[in-house]
C-alpha cells in the first residue's frame, strides 16, 4: 500500500515536471506561444488544404493537359502559361541554418494564362522553423508580359511582382540585395515583426537552341518604404530535355519526359553598395519530370557558394496544369465560353 | 494609419488586377467587343502561314522519311495541340481547323515556323519550348491529313 502511494506520488510529480517543461522551455514558452504554434499549424493546414481543394476542383471540372514545364525553380524562361489554362503548384524548400534552427518553407502558386502574351500568378507563402513555430508569411502577386510577337535571338519578358511578406518569409524564391543566411537565424517571433511591401521587377531573357534553354534574369527590387534603397540580384539557368525526339507510344519513363539542368542565383547588393560584398549565392542542379497525366514533379538540391549562404537547400515541387479553366469560370457565371 | 493605407492600396491593386485578368473570361460579350470574333481570329491564323519568311518556308522536314515521326507527332499533337484545335484537328473553340485548305497547301517549313513563333497577339502561344525534332514530328502528323485524306489515329491512343 505504501508502495502504491509512493508510485502515485512519483507519477504526480513527474506529470507536474512535464507540464512545467512544456510551458517553460523549448517549443512553447508560454500559453500565448502555444496559441501561436497552433495558429501557425492552421496556416500550414490552410495552404495545404487550399492547394488540395484547388487541385480537386480543377480536376473535377477541367481536363488536365500535358505540360512541358521547365525544371527551374528560381529562374524563369520566356514561356508563358497557355491562354485559359490554370497551373496549380506546390513547392517546398528545406534549408539548413547555422546559428538557428533549420526550416521548411513552402508556397502555393496559382498561375493563369490570361493571353498568350500575359500570365498572372498569385503565391501564398508559409514556413515551419524546427523547434520554433509555423507561420503564414505573406502573398505575392506577379505578372509577366511578353512584348515581342515572335521568337528572336533573345526573347525578353517583363516581370512585375508586388509582395507583402513578413521578415519570417523563408521560401528564398529569389535572393536579392544583401540577403544572407544570418538574416533568418532569429526566432520566428522576432522575424515576423518585420513587414515588407516590395515591388520587384525582372527582365527575363531566354533563348532556346538545339534543345537547350538558357535563361538570364536580372532582378531589381524596391521596398516601398522610402528609406530603403533599390536592391539587385540575378538568376541564370540552363536546361535540356534528356531526349529531343518523342517516341510514338505514350509512356511515363521515356527520356523525353525528363528535363535536367542547373541554375545559379544570388544577390548583387543595393544602390548604396552594389557588388558581391555581403551577398549570398547558390548553385542548384534541377530536374523536372513531366508526366503524360498532366503532373510535373521537380527536384533541386541547392548548395551555398559562400559563407553568407545557407549551406544546403533542398527544393521540390509538384504542379498540375488544367486547360480550359477560363471557360469553366465563364460557364459558372453563365457566359458563353 | 500608414499600415491601413498600405493595406487598402494593396487590396485595391489586387482587386483591380484580378478583375482585369478575368474580365474577358467573365464577360464574353465584352471580350468579343474588344477582341476579334472567332472567324476573324481563324483568318489571322491562316494568314500567319503566308507570313512565314521565304527561308523558313523553304525548309524541308528532316524527319520526312522517319517511320516513327507521324505516330510520335500524333502523340505530341494530342498532348499540346488538341486542347485548342480538337482531337481530330477539326478545330475547336480557340483554334482553327488544321484540315483546312490553307494548311494543306502550306509547306512543312511554314507550319514549322508558325509552330515555333506562335501567333501571340491572336491567342496561339509559341511552341519553341518543344524541342525542334518534336516540332517536326508534329508537322509530319499535321501533313499526314492531306496524304491520307482522313485522320490517322495516333499510335498509343485509346
GROMACS .gro file of C-alpha atoms in nm:
model
  495
    1UNK     CA    1   0.000   0.000   0.000
    2UNK     CA    2   0.282   0.233   0.091
    3UNK     CA    3   0.447   0.130  -0.235
    4UNK     CA    4   0.134   0.222  -0.430
    5UNK     CA    5   0.117   0.560  -0.257
    6UNK     CA    6   0.481   0.619  -0.341
    7UNK     CA    7   0.420   0.529  -0.707
    8UNK     CA    8   0.124   0.767  -0.729
    9UNK     CA    9   0.329   1.046  -0.576
   10UNK     CA   10   0.612   0.989  -0.823
   11UNK     CA   11   0.369   0.992  -1.116
   12UNK     CA   12   0.210   1.317  -0.992
   13UNK     CA   13   0.545   1.487  -0.957
   14UNK     CA   14   0.655   1.360  -1.299
   15UNK     CA   15   0.336   1.499  -1.456
   16UNK     CA   16   0.391   1.834  -1.281
   17UNK     CA   17   0.751   1.845  -1.408
   18UNK     CA   18   0.642   1.755  -1.761
   19UNK     CA   19   0.374   2.025  -1.763
   20UNK     CA   20   0.624   2.281  -1.633
   21UNK     CA   21   0.868   2.168  -1.905
   22UNK     CA   22   0.611   2.216  -2.177
   23UNK     CA   23   0.509   2.557  -2.051
   24UNK     CA   24   0.851   2.698  -1.983
   25UNK     CA   25   1.102   2.559  -2.227
   26UNK     CA   26   1.176   2.466  -2.586
   27UNK     CA   27   0.887   2.470  -2.822
   28UNK     CA   28   0.630   2.663  -2.621
   29UNK     CA   29   0.744   2.902  -2.351
   30UNK     CA   30   0.404   3.037  -2.267
   31UNK     CA   31   0.040   2.965  -2.321
   32UNK     CA   32   0.040   3.256  -2.567
   33UNK     CA   33   0.312   3.089  -2.770
   34UNK     CA   34   0.123   2.758  -2.768
   35UNK     CA   35  -0.161   2.955  -2.925
   36UNK     CA   36   0.075   3.095  -3.186
   37UNK     CA   37   0.204   2.748  -3.274
   38UNK     CA   38  -0.147   2.623  -3.325
   39UNK     CA   39  -0.226   2.933  -3.537
   40UNK     CA   40   0.079   2.852  -3.745
   41UNK     CA   41  -0.030   2.495  -3.787
   42UNK     CA   42  -0.362   2.632  -3.905
   43UNK     CA   43  -0.173   2.841  -4.164
   44UNK     CA   44   0.009   2.536  -4.292
   45UNK     CA   45  -0.309   2.333  -4.295
   46UNK     CA   46  -0.481   2.621  -4.478
   47UNK     CA   47  -0.215   2.634  -4.750
   48UNK     CA   48  -0.215   2.259  -4.798
   49UNK     CA   49  -0.596   2.241  -4.796
   50UNK     CA   50  -0.619   2.529  -5.041
   51UNK     CA   51  -0.385   2.365  -5.289
   52UNK     CA   52  -0.559   2.028  -5.248
   53UNK     CA   53  -0.902   2.189  -5.287
   54UNK     CA   54  -0.793   2.383  -5.595
   55UNK     CA   55  -0.641   2.070  -5.747
   56UNK     CA   56  -0.955   1.872  -5.664
   57UNK     CA   57  -1.199   2.131  -5.802
   58UNK     CA   58  -1.000   2.184  -6.119
   59UNK     CA   59  -0.956   1.810  -6.156
   60UNK     CA   60  -1.333   1.765  -6.142
   61UNK     CA   61  -1.426   2.034  -6.391
   62UNK     CA   62  -1.125   2.093  -6.615
   63UNK     CA   63  -0.931   1.842  -6.820
   64UNK     CA   64  -0.565   1.826  -6.726
   65UNK     CA   65  -0.313   1.880  -7.000
   66UNK     CA   66   0.041   1.767  -7.059
   67UNK     CA   67   0.275   2.044  -6.955
   68UNK     CA   68   0.622   2.080  -7.096
   69UNK     CA   69   0.742   2.260  -6.785
   70UNK     CA   70   1.094   2.383  -6.738
   71UNK     CA   71   1.281   2.240  -6.439
   72UNK     CA   72   1.379   2.580  -6.295
   73UNK     CA   73   1.254   2.678  -5.953
   74UNK     CA   74   1.406   3.026  -5.924
   75UNK     CA   75   1.495   3.116  -6.284
   76UNK     CA   76   1.228   3.199  -6.543
   77UNK     CA   77   1.244   3.127  -6.913
   78UNK     CA   78   1.034   3.326  -7.162
   79UNK     CA   79   0.750   3.078  -7.194
   80UNK     CA   80   0.417   3.186  -7.052
   81UNK     CA   81   0.114   2.987  -6.948
   82UNK     CA   82  -0.114   2.884  -7.233
   83UNK     CA   83  -0.419   3.115  -7.253
   84UNK     CA   84  -0.713   2.994  -7.044
   85UNK     CA   85  -0.503   2.737  -6.857
   86UNK     CA   86  -0.450   2.733  -6.483
   87UNK     CA   87  -0.148   2.575  -6.326
   88UNK     CA   88  -0.162   2.490  -5.956
   89UNK     CA   89   0.179   2.439  -5.798
   90UNK     CA   90   0.308   2.347  -5.456
   91UNK     CA   91   0.676   2.393  -5.369
   92UNK     CA   92   0.886   2.315  -5.063
   93UNK     CA   93   1.227   2.436  -4.952
   94UNK     CA   94   1.415   2.262  -4.674
   95UNK     CA   95   1.703   2.480  -4.558
   96UNK     CA   96   1.987   2.436  -4.314
   97UNK     CA   97   2.051   2.728  -4.080
   98UNK     CA   98   2.373   2.798  -3.894
   99UNK     CA   99   2.316   2.985  -3.569
  100UNK     CA  100   1.949   2.893  -3.569
  101UNK     CA  101   1.701   2.621  -3.648
  102UNK     CA  102   1.664   2.451  -3.986
  103UNK     CA  103   1.341   2.531  -4.167
  104UNK     CA  104   1.086   2.404  -4.413
  105UNK     CA  105   0.928   2.681  -4.620
  106UNK     CA  106   0.652   2.621  -4.873
  107UNK     CA  107   0.434   2.807  -5.114
  108UNK     CA  108   0.129   2.752  -5.327
  109UNK     CA  109   0.118   2.912  -5.668
  110UNK     CA  110  -0.180   2.971  -5.898
  111UNK     CA  111  -0.066   3.060  -6.249
  112UNK     CA  112  -0.320   3.164  -6.510
  113UNK     CA  113  -0.266   3.238  -6.877
  114UNK     CA  114  -0.476   3.547  -6.948
  115UNK     CA  115  -0.344   3.590  -7.300
  116UNK     CA  116  -0.069   3.427  -7.498
  117UNK     CA  117   0.142   3.732  -7.404
  118UNK     CA  118   0.028   3.777  -7.040
  119UNK     CA  119   0.045   3.541  -6.743
  120UNK     CA  120  -0.065   3.627  -6.392
  121UNK     CA  121   0.017   3.445  -6.068
  122UNK     CA  122  -0.067   3.453  -5.700
  123UNK     CA  123   0.160   3.298  -5.438
  124UNK     CA  124   0.078   3.218  -5.077
  125UNK     CA  125   0.384   3.157  -4.857
  126UNK     CA  126   0.435   2.978  -4.527
  127UNK     CA  127   0.713   2.822  -4.325
  128UNK     CA  128   0.789   2.594  -4.033
  129UNK     CA  129   1.107   2.651  -3.837
  130UNK     CA  130   1.203   2.340  -3.645
  131UNK     CA  131   1.184   2.378  -3.265
  132UNK     CA  132   1.008   2.709  -3.319
  133UNK     CA  133   0.676   2.766  -3.495
  134UNK     CA  134   0.478   2.757  -3.817
  135UNK     CA  135   0.369   3.079  -3.985
  136UNK     CA  136   0.179   3.210  -4.283
  137UNK     CA  137   0.432   3.461  -4.415
  138UNK     CA  138   0.257   3.655  -4.689
  139UNK     CA  139   0.150   3.670  -5.050
  140UNK     CA  140   0.292   3.771  -5.386
  141UNK     CA  141   0.114   3.886  -5.697
  142UNK     CA  142   0.307   3.850  -6.017
  143UNK     CA  143   0.251   3.939  -6.380
  144UNK     CA  144   0.464   3.853  -6.681
  145UNK     CA  145   0.430   4.027  -7.016
  146UNK     CA  146   0.583   3.931  -7.344
  147UNK     CA  147   0.641   4.243  -7.554
  148UNK     CA  148   0.758   4.081  -7.880
  149UNK     CA  149   0.530   3.892  -8.116
  150UNK     CA  150   0.777   3.634  -8.243
  151UNK     CA  151   1.077   3.433  -8.139
  152UNK     CA  152   1.400   3.630  -8.160
  153UNK     CA  153   1.764   3.560  -8.096
  154UNK     CA  154   1.697   3.657  -7.732
  155UNK     CA  155   1.341   3.670  -7.605
  156UNK     CA  156   1.258   3.926  -7.336
  157UNK     CA  157   0.969   3.903  -7.092
  158UNK     CA  158   0.886   4.176  -6.841
  159UNK     CA  159   0.815   4.057  -6.489
  160UNK     CA  160   0.641   4.273  -6.229
  161UNK     CA  161   0.562   4.149  -5.879
  162UNK     CA  162   0.410   4.304  -5.571
  163UNK     CA  163   0.482   4.122  -5.250
  164UNK     CA  164   0.361   4.167  -4.896
  165UNK     CA  165   0.558   3.936  -4.672
  166UNK     CA  166   0.691   3.925  -4.319
  167UNK     CA  167   1.059   3.904  -4.229
  168UNK     CA  168   0.998   3.537  -4.147
  169UNK     CA  169   0.940   3.450  -4.513
  170UNK     CA  170   1.196   3.182  -4.595
  171UNK     CA  171   1.091   3.045  -4.933
  172UNK     CA  172   1.400   3.203  -5.094
  173UNK     CA  173   1.216   3.230  -5.424
  174UNK     CA  174   1.467   3.492  -5.513
  175UNK     CA  175   1.781   3.620  -5.344
  176UNK     CA  176   1.835   3.993  -5.362
  177UNK     CA  177   2.045   4.276  -5.222
  178UNK     CA  178   2.236   4.178  -4.913
  179UNK     CA  179   2.015   3.881  -4.818
  180UNK     CA  180   2.237   3.648  -4.616
  181UNK     CA  181   2.189   3.336  -4.405
  182UNK     CA  182   2.217   3.511  -4.069
  183UNK     CA  183   1.910   3.727  -4.155
  184UNK     CA  184   1.695   3.421  -4.092
  185UNK     CA  185   1.869   3.294  -3.777
  186UNK     CA  186   1.646   3.479  -3.533
  187UNK     CA  187   1.336   3.312  -3.388
  188UNK     CA  188   1.013   3.349  -3.583
  189UNK     CA  189   0.867   3.559  -3.303
  190UNK     CA  190   1.104   3.847  -3.382
  191UNK     CA  191   1.132   3.790  -3.759
  192UNK     CA  192   0.757   3.816  -3.806
  193UNK     CA  193   0.757   4.168  -3.661
  194UNK     CA  194   0.911   4.299  -3.986
  195UNK     CA  195   0.672   4.360  -4.273
  196UNK     CA  196   0.792   4.411  -4.627
  197UNK     CA  197   0.593   4.569  -4.907
  198UNK     CA  198   0.803   4.534  -5.216
  199UNK     CA  199   0.781   4.586  -5.588
  200UNK     CA  200   1.003   4.356  -5.783
  201UNK     CA  201   1.100   4.387  -6.147
  202UNK     CA  202   1.281   4.129  -6.355
  203UNK     CA  203   1.387   4.121  -6.713
  204UNK     CA  204   1.355   3.759  -6.823
  205UNK     CA  205   1.591   3.692  -7.110
  206UNK     CA  206   1.581   3.347  -7.258
  207UNK     CA  207   1.690   3.156  -7.564
  208UNK     CA  208   1.619   2.802  -7.681
  209UNK     CA  209   1.870   2.649  -7.920
  210UNK     CA  210   1.925   2.288  -8.024
  211UNK     CA  211   1.718   2.163  -7.735
  212UNK     CA  212   1.897   2.376  -7.478
  213UNK     CA  213   1.731   2.661  -7.294
  214UNK     CA  214   1.947   2.935  -7.145
  215UNK     CA  215   1.783   3.199  -6.928
  216UNK     CA  216   1.922   3.507  -6.755
  217UNK     CA  217   1.711   3.709  -6.512
  218UNK     CA  218   1.846   4.037  -6.370
  219UNK     CA  219   1.634   4.147  -6.075
  220UNK     CA  220   1.554   4.491  -5.930
  221UNK     CA  221   1.359   4.528  -5.607
  222UNK     CA  222   1.225   4.834  -5.431
  223UNK     CA  223   1.097   4.815  -5.079
  224UNK     CA  224   0.810   5.063  -5.069
  225UNK     CA  225   0.947   5.215  -4.753
  226UNK     CA  226   1.112   5.540  -4.875
  227UNK     CA  227   1.431   5.488  -4.676
  228UNK     CA  228   1.510   5.155  -4.842
  229UNK     CA  229   1.736   5.159  -5.149
  230UNK     CA  230   1.687   4.961  -5.470
  231UNK     CA  231   1.824   4.609  -5.437
  232UNK     CA  232   1.965   4.390  -5.711
  233UNK     CA  233   2.002   4.022  -5.780
  234UNK     CA  234   2.028   3.766  -6.057
  235UNK     CA  235   1.928   3.417  -6.159
  236UNK     CA  236   2.070   3.222  -6.451
  237UNK     CA  237   1.986   2.876  -6.571
  238UNK     CA  238   2.046   2.623  -6.847
  239UNK     CA  239   1.844   2.309  -6.915
  240UNK     CA  240   1.780   2.044  -7.179
  241UNK     CA  241   1.540   1.752  -7.219
  242UNK     CA  242   1.711   1.414  -7.196
  243UNK     CA  243   1.577   1.328  -7.542
  244UNK     CA  244   1.483   1.566  -7.823
  245UNK     CA  245   1.266   1.327  -8.023
  246UNK     CA  246   0.944   1.176  -7.892
  247UNK     CA  247   0.878   0.805  -7.910
  248UNK     CA  248   0.547   0.704  -8.069
  249UNK     CA  249   0.387   0.545  -7.765
  250UNK     CA  250   0.256   0.712  -7.452
  251UNK     CA  251   0.497   0.650  -7.164
  252UNK     CA  252   0.586   0.780  -6.820
  253UNK     CA  253   0.954   0.697  -6.812
  254UNK     CA  254   1.062   0.799  -7.164
  255UNK     CA  255   1.366   1.021  -7.165
  256UNK     CA  256   1.172   1.295  -7.346
  257UNK     CA  257   0.967   1.348  -7.026
  258UNK     CA  258   1.272   1.445  -6.820
  259UNK     CA  259   1.439   1.785  -6.838
  260UNK     CA  260   1.760   1.842  -6.646
  261UNK     CA  261   1.968   2.150  -6.591
  262UNK     CA  262   2.133   2.378  -6.344
  263UNK     CA  263   2.055   2.720  -6.206
  264UNK     CA  264   2.252   2.978  -6.011
  265UNK     CA  265   2.113   3.274  -5.823
  266UNK     CA  266   2.222   3.536  -5.573
  267UNK     CA  267   2.223   3.895  -5.459
  268UNK     CA  268   2.418   4.187  -5.606
  269UNK     CA  269   2.390   4.439  -5.324
  270UNK     CA  270   2.188   4.757  -5.339
  271UNK     CA  271   2.204   5.107  -5.481
  272UNK     CA  272   2.425   5.221  -5.191
  273UNK     CA  273   2.668   4.931  -5.211
  274UNK     CA  274   2.646   4.744  -5.538
  275UNK     CA  275   2.857   4.431  -5.572
  276UNK     CA  276   2.923   4.092  -5.416
  277UNK     CA  277   3.017   4.214  -5.067
  278UNK     CA  278   2.786   4.062  -4.801
  279UNK     CA  279   2.576   3.872  -5.051
  280UNK     CA  280   2.476   3.507  -5.082
  281UNK     CA  281   2.483   3.282  -5.388
  282UNK     CA  282   2.358   2.934  -5.472
  283UNK     CA  283   2.421   2.670  -5.734
  284UNK     CA  284   2.145   2.414  -5.784
  285UNK     CA  285   2.107   2.123  -6.024
  286UNK     CA  286   1.742   2.091  -6.129
  287UNK     CA  287   1.535   1.815  -6.280
  288UNK     CA  288   1.172   1.805  -6.392
  289UNK     CA  289   0.962   1.504  -6.478
  290UNK     CA  290   0.663   1.588  -6.698
  291UNK     CA  291   0.410   1.307  -6.673
  292UNK     CA  292   0.161   1.248  -6.956
  293UNK     CA  293  -0.121   1.266  -6.698
  294UNK     CA  294  -0.053   1.639  -6.657
  295UNK     CA  295   0.153   1.629  -6.339
  296UNK     CA  296   0.502   1.774  -6.319
  297UNK     CA  297   0.750   1.691  -6.043
  298UNK     CA  298   1.060   1.898  -5.979
  299UNK     CA  299   1.361   1.837  -5.758
  300UNK     CA  300   1.654   2.064  -5.687
  301UNK     CA  301   1.929   2.028  -5.427
  302UNK     CA  302   2.097   2.368  -5.386
  303UNK     CA  303   2.438   2.446  -5.244
  304UNK     CA  304   2.553   2.772  -5.090
  305UNK     CA  305   2.859   2.911  -5.265
  306UNK     CA  306   2.997   3.134  -4.989
  307UNK     CA  307   2.990   3.172  -4.612
  308UNK     CA  308   2.689   3.404  -4.627
  309UNK     CA  309   2.473   3.139  -4.793
  310UNK     CA  310   2.272   2.857  -4.640
  311UNK     CA  311   2.489   2.550  -4.679
  312UNK     CA  312   2.215   2.336  -4.830
  313UNK     CA  313   1.867   2.389  -4.970
  314UNK     CA  314   1.654   2.102  -5.087
  315UNK     CA  315   1.364   2.210  -5.304
  316UNK     CA  316   1.092   2.005  -5.460
  317UNK     CA  317   0.762   2.084  -5.620
  318UNK     CA  318   0.456   1.929  -5.772
  319UNK     CA  319   0.229   2.100  -6.021
  320UNK     CA  320  -0.060   2.027  -6.249
  321UNK     CA  321  -0.190   2.219  -6.544
  322UNK     CA  322  -0.562   2.244  -6.614
  323UNK     CA  323  -0.668   2.351  -6.958
  324UNK     CA  324  -0.997   2.532  -7.013
  325UNK     CA  325  -1.008   2.686  -6.665
  326UNK     CA  326  -1.115   3.022  -6.811
  327UNK     CA  327  -1.402   2.854  -6.996
  328UNK     CA  328  -1.509   2.674  -6.681
  329UNK     CA  329  -1.525   3.004  -6.489
  330UNK     CA  330  -1.713   3.161  -6.778
  331UNK     CA  331  -1.972   2.881  -6.771
  332UNK     CA  332  -2.009   2.921  -6.393
  333UNK     CA  333  -2.109   3.283  -6.446
  334UNK     CA  334  -2.348   3.200  -6.726
  335UNK     CA  335  -2.127   3.331  -7.004
  336UNK     CA  336  -2.066   3.163  -7.335
  337UNK     CA  337  -1.714   3.024  -7.345
  338UNK     CA  338  -0.289   5.471  -4.022
  339UNK     CA  339   0.002   5.414  -4.259
  340UNK     CA  340  -0.048   5.039  -4.237
  341UNK     CA  341  -0.417   5.076  -4.313
  342UNK     CA  342  -0.340   5.291  -4.619
  343UNK     CA  343  -0.091   5.034  -4.745
  344UNK     CA  344  -0.339   4.752  -4.685
  345UNK     CA  345  -0.616   4.943  -4.867
  346UNK     CA  346  -0.391   5.028  -5.161
  347UNK     CA  347  -0.276   4.666  -5.182
  348UNK     CA  348  -0.632   4.537  -5.173
  349UNK     CA  349  -0.740   4.788  -5.441
  350UNK     CA  350  -0.444   4.700  -5.663
  351UNK     CA  351  -0.511   4.330  -5.620
  352UNK     CA  352  -0.884   4.368  -5.691
  353UNK     CA  353  -0.814   4.583  -5.998
  354UNK     CA  354  -0.563   4.342  -6.144
  355UNK     CA  355  -0.769   4.030  -6.070
  356UNK     CA  356  -1.077   4.197  -6.221
  357UNK     CA  357  -0.871   4.297  -6.522
  358UNK     CA  358  -0.746   3.944  -6.559
  359UNK     CA  359  -1.087   3.786  -6.562
  360UNK     CA  360  -1.292   4.049  -6.739
  361UNK     CA  361  -1.255   3.874  -7.071
  362UNK     CA  362  -1.344   3.544  -6.912
  363UNK     CA  363  -1.643   3.652  -6.707
  364UNK     CA  364  -1.799   3.881  -6.965
  365UNK     CA  365  -1.753   3.717  -7.302
  366UNK     CA  366  -1.959   3.985  -7.475
  367UNK     CA  367  -1.710   4.246  -7.357
  368UNK     CA  368  -1.423   4.026  -7.466
  369UNK     CA  369  -1.581   3.988  -7.807
  370UNK     CA  370  -1.631   4.361  -7.841
  371UNK     CA  371  -1.264   4.416  -7.783
  372UNK     CA  372  -1.120   4.105  -7.936
  373UNK     CA  373  -1.156   3.959  -8.282
  374UNK     CA  374  -1.454   3.731  -8.345
  375UNK     CA  375  -1.378   3.364  -8.383
  376UNK     CA  376  -1.393   3.363  -8.762
  377UNK     CA  377  -1.173   3.669  -8.779
  378UNK     CA  378  -0.930   3.503  -8.541
  379UNK     CA  379  -0.912   3.194  -8.758
  380UNK     CA  380  -0.849   3.411  -9.062
  381UNK     CA  381  -0.549   3.553  -8.878
  382UNK     CA  382  -0.423   3.203  -8.807
  383UNK     CA  383  -0.429   3.100  -9.172
  384UNK     CA  384  -0.280   3.432  -9.279
  385UNK     CA  385   0.014   3.366  -9.047
  386UNK     CA  386   0.113   3.069  -9.262
  387UNK     CA  387   0.164   3.305  -9.554
  388UNK     CA  388   0.368   3.543  -9.341
  389UNK     CA  389   0.645   3.290  -9.293
  390UNK     CA  390   0.968   3.424  -9.444
  391UNK     CA  391   1.081   3.256  -9.767
  392UNK     CA  392   1.382   3.100  -9.598
  393UNK     CA  393   1.162   2.941  -9.331
  394UNK     CA  394   0.902   2.831  -9.584
  395UNK     CA  395   1.164   2.654  -9.792
  396UNK     CA  396   1.285   2.435  -9.506
  397UNK     CA  397   1.240   2.064  -9.558
  398UNK     CA  398   1.120   1.837  -9.279
  399UNK     CA  399   1.433   1.644  -9.171
  400UNK     CA  400   1.205   1.367  -9.036
  401UNK     CA  401   1.009   1.333  -9.359
  402UNK     CA  402   1.127   0.974  -9.401
  403UNK     CA  403   1.136   0.878  -9.035
  404UNK     CA  404   0.888   0.590  -8.998
  405UNK     CA  405   0.803   0.686  -8.638
  406UNK     CA  406   0.766   1.058  -8.694
  407UNK     CA  407   0.395   1.059  -8.780
  408UNK     CA  408   0.291   0.843  -8.486
  409UNK     CA  409   0.512   1.037  -8.243
  410UNK     CA  410   0.375   1.360  -8.390
  411UNK     CA  411   0.023   1.231  -8.327
  412UNK     CA  412   0.105   1.174  -7.963
  413UNK     CA  413   0.257   1.521  -7.930
  414UNK     CA  414  -0.043   1.674  -8.110
  415UNK     CA  415  -0.272   1.512  -7.857
  416UNK     CA  416  -0.063   1.648  -7.570
  417UNK     CA  417  -0.006   2.004  -7.687
  418UNK     CA  418  -0.244   2.099  -7.968
  419UNK     CA  419  -0.570   1.903  -7.936
  420UNK     CA  420  -0.691   2.123  -7.648
  421UNK     CA  421  -0.744   2.414  -7.890
  422UNK     CA  422  -0.754   2.253  -8.235
  423UNK     CA  423  -0.962   1.950  -8.140
  424UNK     CA  424  -0.857   1.587  -8.107
  425UNK     CA  425  -0.914   1.529  -8.476
  426UNK     CA  426  -0.768   1.868  -8.572
  427UNK     CA  427  -1.117   1.967  -8.685
  428UNK     CA  428  -1.094   2.297  -8.496
  429UNK     CA  429  -1.214   2.399  -8.152
  430UNK     CA  430  -1.338   2.698  -7.956
  431UNK     CA  431  -0.998   2.857  -7.957
  432UNK     CA  432  -0.811   2.716  -8.252
  433UNK     CA  433  -0.896   2.678  -8.621
  434UNK     CA  434  -0.925   2.352  -8.810
  435UNK     CA  435  -0.592   2.221  -8.931
  436UNK     CA  436  -0.767   2.022  -9.202
  437UNK     CA  437  -0.838   2.342  -9.393
  438UNK     CA  438  -0.724   2.403  -9.747
  439UNK     CA  439  -0.480   2.674  -9.630
  440UNK     CA  440  -0.298   2.427  -9.403
  441UNK     CA  441  -0.293   2.155  -9.666
  442UNK     CA  442  -0.131   2.393  -9.911
  443UNK     CA  443   0.129   2.521  -9.666
  444UNK     CA  444   0.485   2.390  -9.685
  445UNK     CA  445   0.628   2.195  -9.390
  446UNK     CA  446   0.859   2.491  -9.326
  447UNK     CA  447   0.568   2.735  -9.299
  448UNK     CA  448   0.382   2.514  -9.048
  449UNK     CA  449   0.703   2.469  -8.851
  450UNK     CA  450   0.754   2.847  -8.849
  451UNK     CA  451   0.403   2.913  -8.711
  452UNK     CA  452   0.453   2.642  -8.450
  453UNK     CA  453   0.783   2.794  -8.343
  454UNK     CA  454   0.669   3.156  -8.330
  455UNK     CA  455   0.304   3.120  -8.242
  456UNK     CA  456   0.050   3.390  -8.326
  457UNK     CA  457   0.094   3.550  -7.989
  458UNK     CA  458  -0.128   3.855  -8.041
  459UNK     CA  459  -0.413   3.630  -8.155
  460UNK     CA  460  -0.404   3.366  -7.885
  461UNK     CA  461  -0.166   3.100  -8.010
  462UNK     CA  462   0.140   3.061  -7.787
  463UNK     CA  463   0.478   2.988  -7.939
  464UNK     CA  464   0.588   2.628  -7.904
  465UNK     CA  465   0.962   2.671  -7.925
  466UNK     CA  466   0.978   2.513  -7.580
  467UNK     CA  467   0.906   2.184  -7.755
  468UNK     CA  468   1.242   2.067  -7.896
  469UNK     CA  469   1.293   2.119  -8.268
  470UNK     CA  470   1.277   1.748  -8.369
  471UNK     CA  471   0.948   1.713  -8.180
  472UNK     CA  472   0.807   2.015  -8.365
  473UNK     CA  473   0.900   1.849  -8.695
  474UNK     CA  474   0.722   1.534  -8.574
  475UNK     CA  475   0.407   1.743  -8.517
  476UNK     CA  476   0.442   1.895  -8.865
  477UNK     CA  477   0.471   1.545  -9.011
  478UNK     CA  478   0.149   1.446  -8.835
  479UNK     CA  479  -0.040   1.757  -8.950
  480UNK     CA  480   0.073   1.700  -9.307
  481UNK     CA  481  -0.047   1.340  -9.293
  482UNK     CA  482  -0.408   1.466  -9.323
  483UNK     CA  483  -0.361   1.572  -9.682
  484UNK     CA  484  -0.189   1.248  -9.778
  485UNK     CA  485  -0.445   1.019  -9.623
  486UNK     CA  486  -0.748   1.241  -9.665
  487UNK     CA  487  -0.864   1.118  -9.325
  488UNK     CA  488  -0.720   1.149  -8.980
  489UNK     CA  489  -0.484   0.875  -8.890
  490UNK     CA  490  -0.524   0.781  -8.528
  491UNK     CA  491  -0.201   0.848  -8.340
  492UNK     CA  492  -0.033   0.539  -8.204
  493UNK     CA  493  -0.065   0.471  -7.837
  494UNK     CA  494  -0.410   0.628  -7.815
  495UNK     CA  495  -0.706   0.470  -7.656
   0.00000   0.00000   0.00000
